[in-house]
Coordinates of C-alpha atoms in Angstrom, one line a residue:
Chain A
M807 CA -141.8 15.6 -49.2
N808 CA -138.8 13.3 -48.8
L809 CA -137.4 12.2 -45.4
V810 CA -134.0 11.4 -46.3
E811 CA -131.9 12.4 -49.1
C812 CA -128.9 11.0 -49.9
Q813 CA -126.9 12.9 -52.5
Q814 CA -123.3 11.2 -52.9
L815 CA -122.2 10.0 -49.3
E816 CA -119.0 9.2 -48.0
Q817 CA -118.0 7.8 -44.6
A818 CA -114.7 6.5 -43.7
Y819 CA -113.3 5.0 -40.4
G820 CA -109.6 6.5 -40.9
A821 CA -108.5 4.8 -43.9
L822 CA -111.7 2.5 -44.2
T823 CA -114.2 3.6 -46.7
V824 CA -117.7 2.4 -45.3
L825 CA -119.7 3.9 -47.9
H826 CA -118.8 5.3 -51.1
G827 CA -121.4 7.3 -52.9
V828 CA -124.4 6.4 -51.4
S829 CA -127.6 8.4 -53.3
L830 CA -130.9 7.7 -52.2
V831 CA -134.3 9.1 -51.1
V832 CA -136.9 7.9 -47.9
E833 CA -140.3 8.6 -48.8
P834 CA -143.2 8.7 -46.3
G835 CA -143.9 5.1 -45.3
C836 CA -142.1 2.1 -44.5
T837 CA -138.4 2.0 -46.1
G838 CA -136.8 -1.6 -45.5
L839 CA -132.7 -1.1 -45.6
L840 CA -130.9 -4.3 -46.6
G841 CA -127.9 -6.1 -46.8
P842 CA -125.3 -8.4 -45.4
N843 CA -123.3 -7.7 -42.2
G844 CA -120.7 -5.3 -42.9
A845 CA -122.8 -3.7 -46.2
G846 CA -122.6 -0.3 -44.5
K847 CA -126.1 -0.3 -43.1
S848 CA -125.4 0.9 -39.2
T849 CA -123.5 3.8 -40.6
L850 CA -125.5 5.0 -42.5
V851 CA -127.6 4.7 -39.9
R852 CA -125.7 6.7 -37.4
S853 CA -124.6 9.4 -40.3
L854 CA -128.5 10.0 -40.5
L855 CA -128.6 10.7 -36.9
G856 CA -125.6 13.6 -37.0
Q857 CA -123.6 10.3 -35.3
L858 CA -120.4 10.3 -37.2
P859 CA -118.6 13.8 -38.5
L860 CA -119.0 16.0 -41.6
Q861 CA -117.9 13.7 -44.8
P862 CA -118.0 14.4 -48.1
G863 CA -121.5 14.3 -49.8
R864 CA -125.0 16.0 -48.9
V865 CA -127.4 14.2 -46.0
R866 CA -130.9 15.8 -45.5
V867 CA -133.1 14.2 -42.7
L868 CA -136.4 15.9 -42.5
G869 CA -134.8 18.6 -44.1
L870 CA -132.4 19.1 -41.9
D871 CA -128.5 19.1 -42.4
P872 CA -128.1 16.1 -39.3
A873 CA -123.8 17.2 -39.4
R874 CA -125.0 20.5 -38.5
E875 CA -127.4 20.2 -36.3
P876 CA -127.1 16.9 -35.0
L877 CA -129.8 17.4 -31.9
A878 CA -132.3 19.1 -33.9
V879 CA -132.5 16.2 -36.1
R880 CA -132.3 13.3 -33.3
Q881 CA -135.3 15.4 -31.4
R882 CA -137.5 14.4 -34.4
V883 CA -136.2 11.1 -35.3
G884 CA -136.9 8.0 -33.0
Y885 CA -133.7 5.5 -32.9
M886 CA -134.1 1.8 -31.9
P887 CA -130.4 0.2 -32.0
E888 CA -129.6 -3.0 -33.1
S889 CA -127.7 -3.8 -29.5
D890 CA -128.9 -4.3 -26.4
V891 CA -129.1 -1.1 -24.6
Y892 CA -130.7 0.0 -21.2
L893 CA -130.4 1.4 -17.9
P894 CA -129.8 -0.4 -15.3
G895 CA -131.8 -0.6 -12.1
M896 CA -134.7 1.1 -13.5
S897 CA -138.2 0.0 -14.7
G898 CA -139.6 0.1 -18.1
L899 CA -141.4 2.6 -17.5
D900 CA -138.4 5.2 -15.9
L901 CA -136.3 4.0 -18.2
V902 CA -138.9 4.9 -21.6
A903 CA -139.8 8.0 -19.6
Y904 CA -136.1 9.0 -18.7
C905 CA -135.9 8.4 -22.7
G906 CA -139.1 10.9 -22.8
Q907 CA -137.3 13.3 -20.7
L908 CA -134.5 13.4 -22.8
S909 CA -136.0 13.7 -26.0
G910 CA -138.1 17.5 -24.1
L911 CA -140.7 16.5 -22.6
G912 CA -141.3 17.8 -19.2
R913 CA -141.7 15.6 -16.4
V914 CA -145.7 14.8 -16.1
D915 CA -145.9 14.3 -20.2
A916 CA -143.5 12.1 -20.1
V917 CA -144.5 9.2 -17.7
G918 CA -147.8 10.0 -19.1
R919 CA -146.6 9.3 -22.9
A920 CA -144.4 6.0 -21.0
H921 CA -147.7 4.9 -19.5
E922 CA -149.0 4.8 -23.1
V923 CA -146.5 3.8 -25.8
L924 CA -145.5 0.5 -23.4
H925 CA -149.1 -0.2 -23.7
Y926 CA -149.2 0.2 -26.8
V927 CA -146.3 -2.3 -27.7
G928 CA -147.5 -5.5 -25.0
L929 CA -145.3 -4.3 -22.0
G930 CA -148.5 -2.6 -20.1
E931 CA -148.2 -5.3 -17.2
A932 CA -144.7 -5.4 -17.2
R933 CA -143.9 -1.6 -17.0
Y934 CA -143.2 -1.0 -13.2
R935 CA -140.5 -4.4 -13.1
E936 CA -136.8 -3.5 -13.4
V937 CA -135.4 -3.8 -17.3
D938 CA -133.1 -6.2 -16.1
G939 CA -135.4 -9.1 -16.0
Y940 CA -136.8 -8.1 -19.5
S941 CA -136.4 -11.0 -21.7
T942 CA -134.6 -9.8 -25.1
G943 CA -138.4 -10.0 -26.2
M944 CA -139.1 -7.7 -24.0
R945 CA -136.4 -5.2 -23.7
Q946 CA -136.2 -4.9 -28.0
R947 CA -140.3 -3.6 -27.2
A948 CA -138.7 -1.4 -24.5
K949 CA -136.4 -0.2 -27.2
L950 CA -139.0 0.8 -29.1
A951 CA -141.4 2.4 -27.0
A952 CA -138.4 4.7 -25.6
A953 CA -138.6 5.2 -29.6
L954 CA -141.9 5.8 -29.9
V955 CA -142.3 8.5 -26.5
H956 CA -141.7 11.9 -27.9
G957 CA -143.4 11.5 -31.1
P958 CA -140.5 10.6 -33.6
E959 CA -141.4 11.8 -37.2
L960 CA -139.2 9.2 -38.9
L961 CA -138.1 6.1 -36.6
L962 CA -134.9 4.5 -37.4
L963 CA -135.1 0.9 -36.5
D964 CA -131.8 -1.4 -36.6
E965 CA -132.0 -5.1 -37.0
P966 CA -135.7 -5.3 -34.4
T967 CA -135.9 -8.4 -34.5
T968 CA -132.7 -9.7 -33.7
G969 CA -132.6 -12.4 -30.9
L970 CA -136.5 -13.3 -31.0
D971 CA -138.5 -15.9 -31.4
P972 CA -140.8 -16.7 -34.4
G973 CA -143.5 -15.2 -32.0
G974 CA -141.8 -12.6 -30.7
R975 CA -140.7 -11.9 -33.9
D976 CA -144.0 -11.8 -35.4
A977 CA -145.3 -9.1 -33.1
M978 CA -142.6 -7.0 -33.5
L979 CA -143.2 -6.9 -37.0
E980 CA -147.1 -6.3 -36.5
L981 CA -146.2 -3.4 -34.7
V982 CA -143.9 -1.8 -37.0
D983 CA -146.5 -2.0 -39.9
D984 CA -148.8 -0.6 -37.3
V985 CA -147.0 2.3 -36.4
S986 CA -145.7 2.9 -40.5
H987 CA -149.0 2.3 -41.6
R988 CA -151.7 3.8 -39.7
R989 CA -150.3 5.5 -37.4
G990 CA -149.2 8.2 -39.7
L991 CA -145.2 7.9 -38.8
S992 CA -142.2 6.9 -41.1
A993 CA -140.2 3.9 -40.2
L994 CA -136.4 3.5 -42.1
L995 CA -135.8 -0.7 -40.9
S996 CA -132.5 -1.8 -40.9
S997 CA -132.3 -5.7 -41.5
H998 CA -130.5 -8.7 -43.3
I999 CA -133.8 -10.5 -42.7
L1000 CA -135.4 -10.7 -45.6
Q1001 CA -139.2 -11.6 -44.5
D1002 CA -139.1 -8.6 -42.0
I1003 CA -138.6 -6.1 -44.8
E1004 CA -140.6 -8.3 -47.2
R1005 CA -143.5 -8.5 -44.8
T1006 CA -143.4 -4.4 -43.7
C1007 CA -141.4 -2.7 -46.2
D1008 CA -143.2 -0.2 -49.4
R1009 CA -139.6 0.6 -50.5
V1010 CA -136.6 -1.2 -50.3
V1011 CA -133.2 0.2 -50.6
V1012 CA -130.4 -2.2 -51.2
L1013 CA -126.7 -2.0 -49.8
A1014 CA -124.0 -3.6 -50.7
G1015 CA -119.9 -3.2 -50.1
G1016 CA -121.1 0.8 -49.1
R1017 CA -122.7 1.2 -52.4
V1018 CA -126.4 1.3 -53.4
A1019 CA -127.4 -1.9 -55.7
F1020 CA -131.2 -0.9 -55.2
S1021 CA -133.5 1.6 -54.4
G1022 CA -136.8 2.1 -55.0
P1023 CA -140.8 0.5 -54.9
R1024 CA -140.1 -3.4 -53.2
A1025 CA -142.5 -4.8 -55.7
E1026 CA -140.7 -3.0 -58.6
F1027 CA -137.2 -4.7 -56.9
Q1028 CA -139.2 -7.9 -57.1
R1029 CA -140.6 -7.5 -60.7
R1030 CA -137.3 -6.2 -62.4
E1031 CA -135.6 -9.4 -60.9
A1032 CA -138.5 -11.4 -62.2
R1033 CA -137.3 -10.5 -65.7
R1034 CA -134.5 -12.4 -65.0
V1035 CA -134.5 -15.6 -67.1
R1036 CA -132.4 -19.0 -66.4
L1037 CA -132.1 -20.7 -70.0
R1038 CA -130.9 -24.1 -71.1
V1039 CA -130.2 -25.2 -74.3
K1040 CA -129.5 -28.3 -76.0
A1041 CA -126.6 -27.2 -78.2
D1042 CA -124.9 -24.6 -78.8
R1043 CA -125.1 -21.9 -75.9
E1044 CA -123.0 -19.0 -77.6
R1045 CA -125.6 -19.0 -80.8
L1046 CA -128.9 -18.9 -78.8
A1047 CA -126.9 -15.8 -76.3
E1048 CA -126.1 -14.3 -79.6
V1049 CA -129.7 -14.3 -80.9
L1050 CA -131.3 -13.2 -77.3
R1051 CA -128.7 -10.2 -77.7
A1052 CA -130.2 -8.9 -80.5
A1053 CA -133.7 -9.5 -79.4
G1054 CA -132.5 -7.0 -77.1
C1055 CA -132.0 -9.0 -73.8
Q1056 CA -129.0 -8.7 -72.0
V1057 CA -127.7 -11.5 -71.7
E1058 CA -124.8 -13.3 -69.2
A1059 CA -122.9 -16.6 -70.3
R1060 CA -121.0 -17.8 -66.7
P1061 CA -118.1 -20.1 -68.2
G1062 CA -118.6 -23.8 -67.5
A1063 CA -122.3 -23.2 -66.7
A1064 CA -124.5 -25.5 -68.7
D1065 CA -127.0 -22.0 -68.4
L1066 CA -127.9 -19.1 -69.7
E1067 CA -128.9 -16.0 -67.1
A1068 CA -131.2 -13.2 -69.2
E1069 CA -132.1 -10.3 -68.9
L1070 CA -135.7 -9.4 -70.7
P1071 CA -136.5 -6.1 -72.1
E1072 CA -140.0 -4.8 -72.2
G1073 CA -142.6 -6.0 -74.4
L1074 CA -140.6 -10.0 -74.9
G1075 CA -141.8 -12.4 -72.6
A1076 CA -141.1 -15.4 -72.2
E1077 CA -143.2 -17.4 -74.3
E1078 CA -141.0 -15.5 -77.3
L1079 CA -138.4 -16.9 -76.2
W1080 CA -139.4 -20.2 -77.2
R1081 CA -140.7 -18.9 -80.9
L1082 CA -137.4 -17.0 -81.5
A1083 CA -135.6 -20.4 -80.5
R1084 CA -137.3 -22.8 -82.8
A1085 CA -137.3 -20.1 -85.7
H1086 CA -133.5 -20.0 -85.2
G1087 CA -133.2 -24.0 -85.0
L1088 CA -131.8 -23.9 -81.4
Q1089 CA -134.2 -26.4 -79.0
L1090 CA -134.6 -25.1 -75.8
R1091 CA -135.2 -27.8 -73.0
R1092 CA -136.1 -24.6 -69.7
V1093 CA -136.8 -21.6 -69.5
E1094 CA -137.1 -20.3 -65.5
P1095 CA -137.4 -16.9 -63.4
A1096 CA -133.8 -16.6 -62.6
S1097 CA -135.4 -15.2 -59.6
A1098 CA -138.8 -15.7 -58.2
S1099 CA -138.2 -14.2 -54.3
L1100 CA -137.7 -11.2 -52.7
E1101 CA -134.5 -13.3 -51.4
M1102 CA -133.2 -14.3 -54.9
A1103 CA -133.4 -10.7 -56.0
Y1104 CA -131.6 -9.6 -53.1
Q1105 CA -129.6 -11.9 -53.5
Q1106 CA -128.2 -11.1 -57.4
A1107 CA -129.1 -7.5 -56.5
V1108 CA -125.5 -7.9 -53.6
G1109 CA -124.6 -10.3 -55.9
A1110 CA -123.9 -7.6 -58.9
A1111 CA -123.1 -4.8 -56.4
R1112 CA -120.1 -6.5 -55.2
G1113 CA -119.3 -7.7 -58.9
G1114 CA -119.4 -4.2 -60.0
G1115 CA -117.1 -3.2 -56.2
A1116 CA -115.1 -5.4 -57.4
Chain B
M495 CA -156.2 8.6 -23.6
S496 CA -158.4 9.5 -26.4
Q497 CA -161.5 8.0 -26.3
E498 CA -165.1 7.4 -27.3
A499 CA -168.5 7.0 -25.5
A500 CA -170.4 4.2 -26.9
G501 CA -173.1 5.6 -25.1
A502 CA -174.8 6.5 -21.7
G503 CA -174.6 3.5 -19.8
E504 CA -172.0 1.8 -21.8
A505 CA -168.8 0.9 -21.4
R506 CA -165.7 3.3 -22.4
I507 CA -163.7 2.0 -25.3
Y508 CA -160.3 3.1 -24.8
D509 CA -157.7 3.2 -27.8
Q510 CA -154.4 2.0 -27.0
G511 CA -152.5 3.0 -29.8
Y512 CA -149.9 4.8 -31.0
R513 CA -150.7 8.7 -31.3
P514 CA -148.4 10.7 -32.4
W515 CA -146.8 13.7 -29.1
T516 CA -148.3 17.6 -30.4
G517 CA -147.1 19.1 -26.7
P518 CA -144.6 21.0 -25.8
R519 CA -140.7 20.2 -25.6
G520 CA -137.8 21.8 -23.6
A521 CA -135.0 23.8 -24.9
V522 CA -132.5 21.3 -26.0
G523 CA -129.7 23.4 -24.0
T524 CA -130.7 21.9 -20.7
R525 CA -131.0 18.6 -20.8
F526 CA -127.5 18.5 -18.5
W527 CA -130.7 19.1 -16.3
I528 CA -132.3 15.8 -16.7
V529 CA -129.6 13.9 -16.8
A530 CA -127.9 15.6 -13.3
W531 CA -131.3 14.8 -11.6
H532 CA -131.3 11.4 -13.1
E533 CA -128.7 10.6 -11.3
L534 CA -129.1 12.2 -8.3
A535 CA -132.9 10.1 -8.4
Q536 CA -130.9 7.0 -8.6
A537 CA -128.7 7.2 -6.3
W538 CA -131.6 8.7 -3.9
K539 CA -132.7 4.7 -4.0
N540 CA -129.7 3.0 -2.0
K541 CA -130.3 3.6 1.3
W542 CA -127.0 4.1 2.0
F543 CA -126.6 6.8 0.3
R544 CA -129.4 8.6 1.9
R545 CA -127.9 7.6 5.3
V546 CA -124.4 9.8 4.3
V547 CA -126.9 12.3 3.7
W548 CA -128.6 12.2 7.1
A549 CA -125.7 11.6 8.7
S550 CA -124.0 14.3 7.5
F551 CA -125.9 16.9 9.1
F552 CA -125.2 15.2 12.6
P553 CA -121.6 17.4 12.9
L554 CA -124.1 20.3 12.5
G555 CA -125.8 19.6 15.6
V556 CA -122.2 18.8 17.6
F557 CA -120.6 22.4 16.1
S558 CA -123.4 24.2 16.9
V559 CA -123.1 23.5 20.3
L560 CA -119.4 24.1 20.1
L561 CA -120.1 27.7 18.7
I562 CA -122.3 28.6 21.3
V563 CA -120.0 27.1 24.2
T564 CA -116.4 29.1 22.5
S565 CA -119.0 32.3 22.6
R566 CA -120.3 31.7 26.5
L567 CA -117.0 30.7 27.4
G568 CA -114.1 31.8 25.5
G569 CA -111.5 32.2 28.2
V570 CA -112.2 28.9 28.9
V571 CA -112.1 26.8 25.7
Q572 CA -109.6 28.2 23.3
L573 CA -111.4 27.0 20.6
G574 CA -112.0 30.2 18.1
P575 CA -115.1 30.3 15.6
A576 CA -112.2 30.0 12.8
D577 CA -111.2 27.0 14.5
T578 CA -114.5 25.2 14.5
W579 CA -115.6 26.0 10.8
V580 CA -111.6 24.2 9.7
Q581 CA -112.9 21.2 12.1
F582 CA -116.4 21.5 10.3
W583 CA -115.2 21.5 7.0
G584 CA -112.8 18.6 7.7
V585 CA -115.5 16.5 9.4
Q586 CA -117.6 17.6 6.3
Q587 CA -115.6 16.6 3.5
L588 CA -115.6 12.9 4.6
F589 CA -119.1 12.6 3.8
A590 CA -118.9 14.4 0.7
M591 CA -116.4 12.1 -0.3
L592 CA -118.2 9.1 0.5
V593 CA -121.3 10.9 -1.9
V594 CA -118.7 11.3 -4.8
Y595 CA -118.2 7.6 -4.1
H596 CA -121.9 6.9 -4.5
L597 CA -122.7 9.5 -7.3
G598 CA -119.5 8.8 -9.3
R599 CA -119.0 5.3 -9.4
N600 CA -121.5 4.0 -11.9
A601 CA -121.7 7.5 -13.4
I602 CA -119.6 6.4 -16.8
A603 CA -118.9 2.6 -15.6
E604 CA -122.4 1.4 -15.7
D605 CA -123.2 3.6 -19.3
L606 CA -120.1 2.0 -20.6
R607 CA -120.7 -1.7 -19.4
T608 CA -124.6 -1.6 -20.6
G609 CA -124.6 0.3 -24.1
A610 CA -126.4 3.2 -22.4
L611 CA -124.8 6.3 -24.5
A612 CA -126.5 4.7 -27.1
V613 CA -129.2 6.1 -25.5
Y614 CA -128.4 9.1 -24.7
F615 CA -126.6 10.0 -27.6
S616 CA -129.8 9.0 -30.3
R617 CA -131.4 11.9 -28.2
P618 CA -130.9 15.1 -28.5
V619 CA -128.3 15.3 -26.0
S620 CA -124.9 16.6 -27.0
F621 CA -121.7 15.0 -25.5
A622 CA -120.8 18.0 -23.7
Q623 CA -124.5 18.0 -21.9
Y624 CA -124.2 14.3 -21.0
L625 CA -120.6 14.9 -18.9
G626 CA -121.7 18.4 -17.8
G627 CA -125.2 16.2 -15.9
K628 CA -123.3 13.6 -14.3
W629 CA -120.8 16.2 -13.0
L630 CA -123.7 18.4 -12.4
A631 CA -125.5 15.2 -10.2
V632 CA -122.2 14.4 -8.0
A633 CA -121.5 18.6 -7.6
L634 CA -125.1 18.8 -5.8
G635 CA -124.8 16.0 -4.0
V636 CA -121.3 17.3 -2.5
A637 CA -123.8 20.3 -2.0
G638 CA -126.0 18.4 -0.3
V639 CA -124.2 17.6 2.2
T640 CA -121.0 20.5 2.8
L641 CA -122.5 23.8 1.9
A642 CA -126.5 23.1 3.3
P643 CA -125.8 22.1 6.8
G644 CA -122.7 25.1 6.5
M645 CA -124.9 27.7 5.7
V646 CA -126.8 26.6 8.9
L647 CA -124.5 26.5 10.8
A648 CA -123.4 29.6 9.8
V649 CA -126.7 31.2 10.1
F650 CA -126.6 29.9 13.6
Q651 CA -123.3 31.5 14.2
A652 CA -124.5 34.8 12.7
L653 CA -126.9 34.4 15.3
V654 CA -125.3 33.4 18.5
G655 CA -121.8 33.0 17.8
E656 CA -119.0 34.9 19.7
Q657 CA -119.0 37.4 16.9
T658 CA -122.8 38.1 15.0
G659 CA -124.1 40.4 12.3
P660 CA -124.2 39.8 8.3
L661 CA -120.7 40.1 7.6
V662 CA -119.9 37.5 9.5
F663 CA -122.7 34.8 7.8
L664 CA -121.4 36.5 4.1
R665 CA -117.5 35.7 5.5
A666 CA -118.7 32.0 6.1
A667 CA -121.1 31.5 3.1
L668 CA -119.1 32.2 0.3
S669 CA -115.9 30.2 1.9
L670 CA -118.3 27.7 2.0
V671 CA -119.3 28.0 -1.8
V672 CA -115.6 28.4 -2.4
L673 CA -114.7 26.2 -1.1
T674 CA -117.7 23.3 -2.2
A675 CA -116.9 24.2 -5.7
L676 CA -113.6 24.1 -5.6
L677 CA -113.7 20.3 -3.8
A678 CA -116.5 19.3 -6.6
A679 CA -114.9 20.2 -9.1
V680 CA -111.6 18.2 -7.9
E681 CA -113.3 15.0 -7.1
G682 CA -116.2 14.7 -9.7
A683 CA -113.5 15.4 -12.5
V684 CA -111.3 12.2 -10.8
V685 CA -114.5 9.8 -9.5
L686 CA -115.7 10.4 -13.5
A687 CA -112.2 9.4 -14.7
I688 CA -112.2 6.7 -12.4
S689 CA -115.6 6.1 -13.7
S690 CA -114.8 6.0 -17.1
L691 CA -112.2 3.9 -16.5
A692 CA -113.3 0.7 -14.9
P693 CA -115.2 -2.1 -16.6
R694 CA -118.1 -1.6 -13.3
G695 CA -119.3 0.8 -11.2
R696 CA -118.0 -0.8 -8.2
V697 CA -114.6 -1.2 -9.1
A698 CA -114.6 2.3 -9.6
G699 CA -116.2 3.2 -6.0
I700 CA -113.3 1.2 -4.5
V701 CA -110.7 2.5 -6.4
W702 CA -111.9 6.1 -6.0
V703 CA -112.0 5.1 -2.5
L704 CA -108.6 4.4 -2.5
V705 CA -107.2 7.1 -4.3
F706 CA -108.6 9.6 -1.9
F707 CA -106.5 7.9 1.0
L708 CA -103.9 7.1 -1.3
S709 CA -102.9 10.8 -2.0
A710 CA -103.0 12.1 1.3
G711 CA -100.0 9.3 1.3
L712 CA -98.5 10.4 -1.9
G713 CA -98.9 14.0 -0.8
A714 CA -97.2 13.3 2.8
G715 CA -94.9 11.0 1.7
L716 CA -93.2 13.0 -1.2
A717 CA -93.6 15.9 1.6
E718 CA -91.5 14.0 4.4
A719 CA -89.1 12.7 1.7
S720 CA -88.3 16.0 -0.2
G721 CA -88.0 18.4 3.2
V722 CA -91.0 20.1 0.8
E723 CA -93.9 20.6 3.0
A724 CA -95.9 22.4 0.2
L725 CA -96.5 18.4 -1.6
G726 CA -98.4 17.3 1.0
A727 CA -101.3 19.8 -1.4
L728 CA -100.9 16.5 -3.5
G729 CA -103.5 14.5 -1.4
F730 CA -107.3 15.9 -1.7
P731 CA -107.5 16.0 2.4
D732 CA -104.5 18.1 2.3
A733 CA -105.0 20.3 -0.4
H734 CA -109.0 20.9 1.0
A735 CA -107.7 21.2 4.8
R736 CA -105.0 24.0 3.4
L737 CA -107.8 25.9 1.8
A738 CA -110.2 25.7 4.5
E739 CA -107.7 27.5 6.6
R740 CA -106.8 30.3 4.3
L741 CA -110.7 31.1 3.6
F742 CA -111.8 30.9 7.3
G743 CA -109.0 32.8 8.3
L744 CA -107.1 30.2 10.6
R745 CA -104.0 31.2 8.4
D746 CA -103.0 34.0 5.8
L747 CA -103.1 33.6 2.5
D748 CA -99.6 32.1 1.6
V749 CA -98.0 29.6 -1.1
A750 CA -99.6 26.6 0.5
A751 CA -102.3 27.8 -0.9
L752 CA -101.4 28.6 -4.1
W753 CA -99.8 24.7 -3.8
A754 CA -103.6 23.3 -2.6
L755 CA -104.5 25.3 -6.1
G756 CA -102.4 24.0 -8.3
S757 CA -102.2 20.2 -6.7
H758 CA -106.3 20.9 -7.9
G759 CA -105.9 21.9 -11.2
L760 CA -103.4 19.1 -11.9
W761 CA -105.7 16.5 -10.3
T762 CA -108.9 18.1 -12.3
L763 CA -107.3 18.6 -15.9
G764 CA -105.5 15.2 -15.3
A765 CA -109.1 13.9 -15.0
L766 CA -111.4 15.5 -17.5
G767 CA -108.2 14.6 -19.9
I768 CA -108.5 10.9 -18.9
V769 CA -112.6 11.4 -19.4
L770 CA -112.2 13.1 -23.2
L771 CA -109.9 10.1 -23.9
R772 CA -111.9 7.2 -22.3
L773 CA -115.3 9.1 -24.5
R774 CA -113.2 10.4 -27.6
R775 CA -116.0 8.1 -30.0
W776 CA -118.4 10.2 -28.1
R777 CA -116.8 13.6 -28.3
G778 CA -118.1 14.8 -31.2
Y779 CA -121.9 13.7 -30.4

């Protein structure tokens, strides 16, 4: 069963359209929501929580329509906001227990659960201290504990590693990885930090300019982009482009650039390119992957989406 | 917490990992109670709030003695039961103002400052439940310093006063309930409006005290300048006093009472409008 389904979702703030016909699915496990600032990630998350008015398109979260049943959705979803939110004058334990009560747990159950989840996120020793005095890393952990306390089926994590030092970031990603892969909970991790996604997520949704640039397994995302190669030919670049197109490649020849970029079809390996060029009397100087890492793949996808959306 | 026994005489290993919650959950429609009790619990941590609440029971002792005196020495002391009640209410409404100060100043201002609205509205709490919970906290606080000691006094009056019996108690009790509800409605709405506009809770508290006393000055000033005595009802203390005089039977119901009710309605609706406008971004939640 898909945890989240969006079909042709549009969202606008007044005259400014932020999401343009977004269609995606989120399956069980950990899904990364990637995109640069202003891509519409937070707007999408708010739509999933039913915090935005009904707009064109169809959204289902755990089979429920968040625009019509926002409270039922929020009962089953845990949300960790990006911004530094807390209730002043409360200890970590009180804060998390209060969040549990707001999510429907009785007072005694909420306090018991708060102890458990605060231990789990590593705040067991600090749980009686006021949240106002917590460090950034501790506040992030407290927010995660507050998102977990009522036992949600889906976690929405908005930039969970913001403001953390490398050690804190590692610990936070370890927790996200643990809850989403070993504790029977699914997560949608919104981030612009590629390493976070690379480390924790099985699937990737790339948003750019309010459009979905890619949606699917992370491995496929990287593999697809790995089929892109950059070629340098000694002379006659246009002729090489024609030869590649005839072989079924999608070729991109940027004006003024010495290189060509080509996406190879299935069955055509990079080594075939050398033979193909030789057969047509062309001298290839270099063939290299155009995007080897997730970061490069991401930049390709975002760049393509922006180009398409422009 | 789940645990596994490693064997007799051996240490237990506690699993501190995350486990899903499968226990019961309360109905979504009752979350305003959670918000209200949280506000009261937070305020109770403040020693000045506790002192106000305890101090609000002090007049109960004084007026109990007065009731005995007026019942036993009616010919000597020119103070009837209605006078006693009106004066009692006049004192208690000052305690109510202080309770409103403590419970209302932080209610929205601090939530806006710290981004706590995101805490509420990412959970199964609607905007109406949030606002209702905040107002209910103020109303319960007000009831604690007006209704609670008032009821004790009403029982006392019914037992040892000049006039005794259940009807005497009912008259006083109903009057107290109505006055408390009106006071809580208007002062709760106004303090929430101020809190929604203030950058910090402390500022909201100061502004609330100023509005309370300045409204009295404004009402009195307008009444004097225009010669329309009813305009004095624009001030909270004056409007409360007018209504108390009518409900406790010191005066008959007249136009002045309507003016007081109208003033309460205006203040309440205006304040509610300000809150809804200020929190319009969250209104649909």
